[in-house]
Every structure is written in C-alpha cells, then in structure tokens.
PDB file of C-alpha atoms in Angstrom:
ATOM      1  CA  MET Y   1     -11.521 -37.351  38.333  1.00  0.00           C
ATOM      2  CA  SER Y   2     -10.124 -34.158  36.826  1.00  0.00           C
ATOM      3  CA  LYS Y   3      -9.063 -34.051  33.223  1.00  0.00           C
ATOM      4  CA  LYS Y   4      -5.308 -33.613  32.911  1.00  0.00           C
ATOM      5  CA  ARG Y   5      -4.452 -30.606  30.816  1.00  0.00           C
ATOM      6  CA  SER Y   6      -2.391 -31.338  27.759  1.00  0.00           C
ATOM      7  CA  LEU Y   7      -0.804 -27.892  28.069  1.00  0.00           C
ATOM      8  CA  HIS Y   8       0.515 -25.923  30.974  1.00  0.00           C
ATOM      9  CA  PHE Y   9       2.443 -22.703  31.271  1.00  0.00           C
ATOM     10  CA  ARG Y  10       5.225 -21.099  33.173  1.00  0.00           C
ATOM     11  CA  PHE Y  11       6.358 -17.508  33.075  1.00  0.00           C
ATOM     12  CA  ALA Y  12       9.231 -16.698  30.751  1.00  0.00           C
ATOM     13  CA  GLU Y  13      12.696 -16.378  32.229  1.00  0.00           C
ATOM     14  CA  SER Y  14      15.947 -14.842  30.987  1.00  0.00           C
ATOM     15  CA  LYS Y  15      17.009 -18.242  29.648  1.00  0.00           C
ATOM     16  CA  ASP Y  16      14.093 -18.098  27.156  1.00  0.00           C
ATOM     17  CA  VAL Y  17      15.523 -15.171  25.187  1.00  0.00           C
ATOM     18  CA  ASP Y  18      16.762 -17.363  22.308  1.00  0.00           C
ATOM     19  CA  LEU Y  19      13.539 -19.384  22.202  1.00  0.00           C
ATOM     20  CA  TYR Y  20      11.494 -16.184  21.908  1.00  0.00           C
ATOM     21  CA  PHE Y  21      13.901 -14.888  19.260  1.00  0.00           C
ATOM     22  CA  LYS Y  22      13.409 -18.068  17.224  1.00  0.00           C
ATOM     23  CA  TRP Y  23       9.618 -17.844  17.536  1.00  0.00           C
ATOM     24  CA  ALA Y  24       9.503 -14.110  16.776  1.00  0.00           C
ATOM     25  CA  ASN Y  25      11.641 -14.471  13.651  1.00  0.00           C
ATOM     26  CA  ASP Y  26       9.634 -17.371  12.223  1.00  0.00           C
ATOM     27  CA  VAL Y  27       8.531 -16.570   8.657  1.00  0.00           C
ATOM     28  CA  LYS Y  28       4.794 -16.977   9.377  1.00  0.00           C
ATOM     29  CA  VAL Y  29       5.024 -14.972  12.599  1.00  0.00           C
ATOM     30  CA  ARG Y  30       6.772 -12.117  10.770  1.00  0.00           C
ATOM     31  CA  LYS Y  31       4.165 -12.298   7.967  1.00  0.00           C
ATOM     32  CA  ASN Y  32       1.313 -11.875  10.467  1.00  0.00           C
ATOM     33  CA  SER Y  33       3.115  -9.189  12.449  1.00  0.00           C
ATOM     34  CA  TYR Y  34       2.583  -5.473  11.965  1.00  0.00           C
ATOM     35  CA  HIS Y  35       6.377  -5.102  11.782  1.00  0.00           C
ATOM     36  CA  GLN Y  36       7.447  -7.684   9.228  1.00  0.00           C
ATOM     37  CA  ASN Y  37      11.205  -7.174   9.045  1.00  0.00           C
ATOM     38  CA  PRO Y  38      13.360  -9.797  10.770  1.00  0.00           C
ATOM     39  CA  LEU Y  39      14.335  -8.838  14.288  1.00  0.00           C
ATOM     40  CA  ASN Y  40      17.828  -7.761  15.288  1.00  0.00           C
ATOM     41  CA  TYR Y  41      19.142 -10.032  18.050  1.00  0.00           C
ATOM     42  CA  ASP Y  42      20.616  -7.276  20.256  1.00  0.00           C
ATOM     43  CA  ASN Y  43      17.391  -5.254  20.044  1.00  0.00           C
ATOM     44  CA  HIS Y  44      15.413  -8.392  20.830  1.00  0.00           C
ATOM     45  CA  VAL Y  45      17.519  -9.117  23.929  1.00  0.00           C
ATOM     46  CA  ASN Y  46      16.946  -5.573  25.210  1.00  0.00           C
ATOM     47  CA  TRP Y  47      13.222  -5.782  24.459  1.00  0.00           C
ATOM     48  CA  PHE Y  48      12.926  -9.206  26.122  1.00  0.00           C
ATOM     49  CA  GLN Y  49      14.726  -8.134  29.300  1.00  0.00           C
ATOM     50  CA  SER Y  50      12.553  -5.011  29.549  1.00  0.00           C
ATOM     51  CA  LYS Y  51       9.391  -7.103  29.186  1.00  0.00           C
ATOM     52  CA  LEU Y  52      10.562  -9.544  31.879  1.00  0.00           C
ATOM     53  CA  ALA Y  53      11.178  -6.611  34.232  1.00  0.00           C
ATOM     54  CA  SER Y  54       7.884  -4.856  33.461  1.00  0.00           C
ATOM     55  CA  ILE Y  55       4.990  -5.102  35.917  1.00  0.00           C
ATOM     56  CA  ASP Y  56       2.665  -4.446  32.953  1.00  0.00           C
ATOM     57  CA  CYS Y  57       3.691  -7.488  30.920  1.00  0.00           C
ATOM     58  CA  ARG Y  58       3.193 -11.228  31.317  1.00  0.00           C
ATOM     59  CA  LEU Y  59       5.131 -13.603  29.083  1.00  0.00           C
ATOM     60  CA  TYR Y  60       3.689 -17.118  29.172  1.00  0.00           C
ATOM     61  CA  VAL Y  61       5.666 -20.080  27.848  1.00  0.00           C
ATOM     62  CA  PHE Y  62       3.364 -22.995  27.078  1.00  0.00           C
ATOM     63  CA  LEU Y  63       4.657 -26.541  27.376  1.00  0.00           C
ATOM     64  CA  ASN Y  64       3.141 -29.813  26.241  1.00  0.00           C
ATOM     65  CA  ALA Y  65       2.735 -32.945  28.390  1.00  0.00           C
ATOM     66  CA  LYS Y  66       6.431 -33.774  27.749  1.00  0.00           C
ATOM     67  CA  ASN Y  67       7.465 -30.309  29.038  1.00  0.00           C
ATOM     68  CA  ILE Y  68       8.558 -29.196  25.570  1.00  0.00           C
ATOM     69  CA  PRO Y  69       7.997 -25.465  24.917  1.00  0.00           C
ATOM     70  CA  VAL Y  70       5.417 -25.215  22.136  1.00  0.00           C
ATOM     71  CA  ALA Y  71       4.259 -21.584  22.124  1.00  0.00           C
ATOM     72  CA  GLN Y  72       4.101 -18.259  23.835  1.00  0.00           C
ATOM     73  CA  VAL Y  73       1.391 -15.806  24.800  1.00  0.00           C
ATOM     74  CA  ARG Y  74       2.205 -12.227  25.683  1.00  0.00           C
ATOM     75  CA  ILE Y  75      -0.234  -9.998  27.534  1.00  0.00           C
ATOM     76  CA  ASP Y  76       1.042  -6.453  27.773  1.00  0.00           C
ATOM     77  CA  LYS Y  77      -0.421  -3.152  28.878  1.00  0.00           C
ATOM     78  CA  ALA Y  78       0.039  -0.692  26.022  1.00  0.00           C
ATOM     79  CA  GLY Y  79      -1.224   2.747  26.974  1.00  0.00           C
ATOM     80  CA  GLU Y  80      -4.816   2.358  28.134  1.00  0.00           C
ATOM     81  CA  GLU Y  81      -5.236  -1.110  26.602  1.00  0.00           C
ATOM     82  CA  VAL Y  82      -4.092  -4.557  27.615  1.00  0.00           C
ATOM     83  CA  VAL Y  83      -3.047  -6.298  24.384  1.00  0.00           C
ATOM     84  CA  ILE Y  84      -2.500 -10.011  23.755  1.00  0.00           C
ATOM     85  CA  GLY Y  85      -0.390 -11.818  21.180  1.00  0.00           C
ATOM     86  CA  ILE Y  86       0.350 -15.466  20.529  1.00  0.00           C
ATOM     87  CA  SER Y  87       2.822 -17.473  18.481  1.00  0.00           C
ATOM     88  CA  VAL Y  88       3.163 -21.219  18.134  1.00  0.00           C
ATOM     89  CA  ASP Y  89       6.365 -23.058  17.331  1.00  0.00           C
ATOM     90  CA  GLU Y  90       6.373 -24.200  13.703  1.00  0.00           C
ATOM     91  CA  SER Y  91       6.603 -27.865  14.777  1.00  0.00           C
ATOM     92  CA  PHE Y  92       3.399 -27.640  16.811  1.00  0.00           C
ATOM     93  CA  ARG Y  93       1.073 -25.660  14.546  1.00  0.00           C
ATOM     94  CA  GLY Y  94      -2.216 -27.208  13.537  1.00  0.00           C
ATOM     95  CA  LEU Y  95      -2.584 -29.204  16.774  1.00  0.00           C
ATOM     96  CA  LYS Y  96      -5.498 -27.071  18.004  1.00  0.00           C
ATOM     97  CA  MET Y  97      -3.752 -25.745  21.127  1.00  0.00           C
ATOM     98  CA  GLY Y  98      -4.426 -22.037  20.588  1.00  0.00           C
ATOM     99  CA  VAL Y  99      -7.818 -21.833  22.283  1.00  0.00           C
ATOM    100  CA  GLU Y 100      -6.587 -23.604  25.409  1.00  0.00           C
ATOM    101  CA  MET Y 101      -3.494 -21.387  25.597  1.00  0.00           C
ATOM    102  CA  LEU Y 102      -5.501 -18.192  25.224  1.00  0.00           C
ATOM    103  CA  GLN Y 103      -8.015 -19.300  27.857  1.00  0.00           C
ATOM    104  CA  GLN Y 104      -5.304 -20.270  30.349  1.00  0.00           C
ATOM    105  CA  ALA Y 105      -3.288 -17.080  29.838  1.00  0.00           C
ATOM    106  CA  CYS Y 106      -6.327 -14.795  30.026  1.00  0.00           C
ATOM    107  CA  GLY Y 107      -7.662 -16.599  33.092  1.00  0.00           C
ATOM    108  CA  ASP Y 108      -4.333 -16.223  34.871  1.00  0.00           C
ATOM    109  CA  TYR Y 109      -3.988 -12.576  33.853  1.00  0.00           C
ATOM    110  CA  PHE Y 110      -7.469 -11.663  35.048  1.00  0.00           C
ATOM    111  CA  LYS Y 111      -6.799 -13.328  38.420  1.00  0.00           C
ATOM    112  CA  ARG Y 112      -3.578 -11.360  38.900  1.00  0.00           C
ATOM    113  CA  LYS Y 113      -4.413  -7.984  37.385  1.00  0.00           C
ATOM    114  CA  SER Y 114      -7.201  -5.449  37.756  1.00  0.00           C
ATOM    115  CA  GLY Y 115      -7.836  -4.984  34.026  1.00  0.00           C
ATOM    116  CA  LYS Y 116     -11.377  -5.488  32.783  1.00  0.00           C
ATOM    117  CA  SER Y 117     -10.592  -6.555  29.221  1.00  0.00           C
ATOM    118  CA  ILE Y 118      -7.845  -7.870  26.954  1.00  0.00           C
ATOM    119  CA  ILE Y 119      -7.582  -6.736  23.334  1.00  0.00           C
ATOM    120  CA  ALA Y 120      -6.379  -8.726  20.310  1.00  0.00           C
ATOM    121  CA  TYR Y 121      -5.439  -7.059  17.040  1.00  0.00           C
ATOM    122  CA  ILE Y 122      -5.506  -9.479  14.116  1.00  0.00           C
ATOM    123  CA  LYS Y 123      -4.925  -8.774  10.444  1.00  0.00           C
ATOM    124  CA  MET Y 124      -8.096  -9.416   8.464  1.00  0.00           C
ATOM    125  CA  ASN Y 125      -6.316 -11.922   6.220  1.00  0.00           C
ATOM    126  CA  ASN Y 126      -5.250 -14.008   9.234  1.00  0.00           C
ATOM    127  CA  LYS Y 127      -8.494 -16.008   9.383  1.00  0.00           C
ATOM    128  CA  PRO Y 128      -7.092 -18.931  11.451  1.00  0.00           C
ATOM    129  CA  SER Y 129      -5.962 -16.598  14.221  1.00  0.00           C
ATOM    130  CA  CYS Y 130      -9.271 -14.731  14.224  1.00  0.00           C
ATOM    131  CA  HIS Y 131     -11.130 -18.054  14.507  1.00  0.00           C
ATOM    132  CA  ILE Y 132      -8.994 -19.196  17.455  1.00  0.00           C
ATOM    133  CA  PHE Y 133      -9.462 -15.946  19.360  1.00  0.00           C
ATOM    134  CA  LYS Y 134     -13.241 -16.076  18.849  1.00  0.00           C
ATOM    135  CA  LYS Y 135     -13.356 -19.693  20.066  1.00  0.00           C
ATOM    136  CA  ALA Y 136     -11.410 -18.567  23.152  1.00  0.00           C
ATOM    137  CA  GLY Y 137     -14.119 -16.034  24.005  1.00  0.00           C
ATOM    138  CA  PHE Y 138     -12.927 -12.879  22.249  1.00  0.00           C
ATOM    139  CA  SER Y 139     -15.642 -10.858  20.524  1.00  0.00           C
ATOM    140  CA  GLY Y 140     -16.480  -7.455  19.110  1.00  0.00           C
ATOM    141  CA  GLU Y 141     -14.838  -7.658  15.702  1.00  0.00           C
ATOM    142  CA  GLU Y 142     -14.352  -3.912  15.313  1.00  0.00           C
ATOM    143  CA  ILE Y 143     -12.443  -3.090  12.121  1.00  0.00           C
ATOM    144  CA  VAL Y 144      -9.417  -0.840  12.604  1.00  0.00           C
ATOM    145  CA  VAL Y 145      -6.394   0.128  10.517  1.00  0.00           C
ATOM    146  CA  ILE Y 146      -2.951  -0.503  11.993  1.00  0.00           C
ATOM    147  CA  ASN Y 147       0.139   0.532  10.055  1.00  0.00           C
ATOM    148  CA  GLY Y 148      -2.032   0.751   6.944  1.00  0.00           C
ATOM    149  CA  VAL Y 149      -3.428  -2.784   7.402  1.00  0.00           C
ATOM    150  CA  LYS Y 150      -7.129  -3.497   7.938  1.00  0.00           C
ATOM    151  CA  SER Y 151      -7.444  -5.527  11.119  1.00  0.00           C
ATOM    152  CA  TYR Y 152      -9.948  -6.891  13.569  1.00  0.00           C
ATOM    153  CA  LYS Y 153      -9.977  -5.593  17.107  1.00  0.00           C
ATOM    154  CA  LEU Y 154     -11.417  -8.271  19.373  1.00  0.00           C
ATOM    155  CA  SER Y 155     -11.812  -8.134  23.137  1.00  0.00           C
ATOM    156  CA  LYS Y 156     -12.264 -10.530  25.995  1.00  0.00           C
ATOM    157  CA  ASN Y 157     -13.837  -9.206  29.153  1.00  0.00           C
ATOM    158  CA  LYS Y 158     -13.128 -10.342  32.665  1.00  0.00           C
ATOM    159  CA  SER Y 159     -15.937 -12.620  33.749  1.00  0.00           C
ATOM    160  CA  PRO Y 160     -17.873 -11.597  36.877  1.00  0.00           C
ATOM    161  CA  GLN Y 161     -16.932 -14.958  38.456  1.00  0.00           C
ATOM    162  CA  ILE Y 162     -13.202 -14.178  38.303  1.00  0.00           C
ATOM    163  CA  HIS Y 163     -13.866 -10.709  39.726  1.00  0.00           C
ATOM    164  CA  ARG Y 164     -15.913 -12.144  42.622  1.00  0.00           C
ATOM    165  CA  LEU Y 165     -13.308 -14.806  43.415  1.00  0.00           C
ATOM    166  CA  LYS Y 166     -10.536 -12.222  43.522  1.00  0.00           C
ATOM    167  CA  ASN Y 167     -12.483  -9.973  45.903  1.00  0.00           C
ATOM    168  CA  ASN Y 168     -13.575 -12.718  48.331  1.00  0.00           C
TER     169      ASN Y 168
END
C-alpha cells in the first residue's frame, strides 16, 4: 500500500496572483528576502504574468490534504543558474512541510528540464530555512555575499536515477 502524500502541488495559474502577492508581502518573507521593501501590486502582477509565461520558470502551488494552498516553491533559471525559493503561508508554518515541498518540486523540475543542479541562496541568519534545504538534499554551503548580506549558496544535483529514467 502506498503512503498517501499529505501535500501535493499544481502549477500556478493567473488566478493565483493575489495569493502570491499575499505570500510575497508577508512580514517574515520580506525579512528573509534580499529585497525587503513591500511589493507594489501592479509590479507584482506584471512580474507574476511574466513568470507564468516563461519557459525558464516553474511556479508550484502546494496544497494540503484538504486542497488548501499552503505554500509556494519557485524554480527559475537566472542567467546560468537555476535558483529555487520557497515561502509558506503564515498559518501553516512550523508544520514541517518544507522538506517534502522542496523534494517534490525539485524532483518534478529535474524530470522536466535538462538542468543538472538547482541553487538556493539563504541568508546566514535564516537558520530554519538552511536546515530545511539541507534536509531536502541541498549541500555545498558556499558563503557568498548578496546585496551586502552574507549568505549560504547550497545546491542540489540531479540524481543519476532521474537522468536515466528521462533518457529511457
């Protein structure tokens, strides 16, 4: 008997623009962001629509067993890197869903795209996020400076099994 997942995802749609705006403007999300000012709604709408249309970006909306949206994961090609970000709705933080979400999103991305690794940039003072990414299989812990902030650069590599399955 297979274990039923407590979380599942769907890809974001235009109707999710306000949900993403709410999540992106959350106080803790802004605090852990490299751009901490609150977002302008019109700019957000333009950004969101461009990300939905981009072949280089995947926006995952995670839902719980009751089909309530609880979080998002974004995987986006930025220059030569594929970068991941995550935010959890304030009402669902602390429920230990982050690892499962990161594993599902990365697994799906690696099946669909040819990239060999996904990069996470995490501020050094954001210990909970760093812990979750490491538990989800990210490693490396290179120290970099982004916008004047010391940060960890972690990476998750495509497993050979996923590569073999895709090519069979």
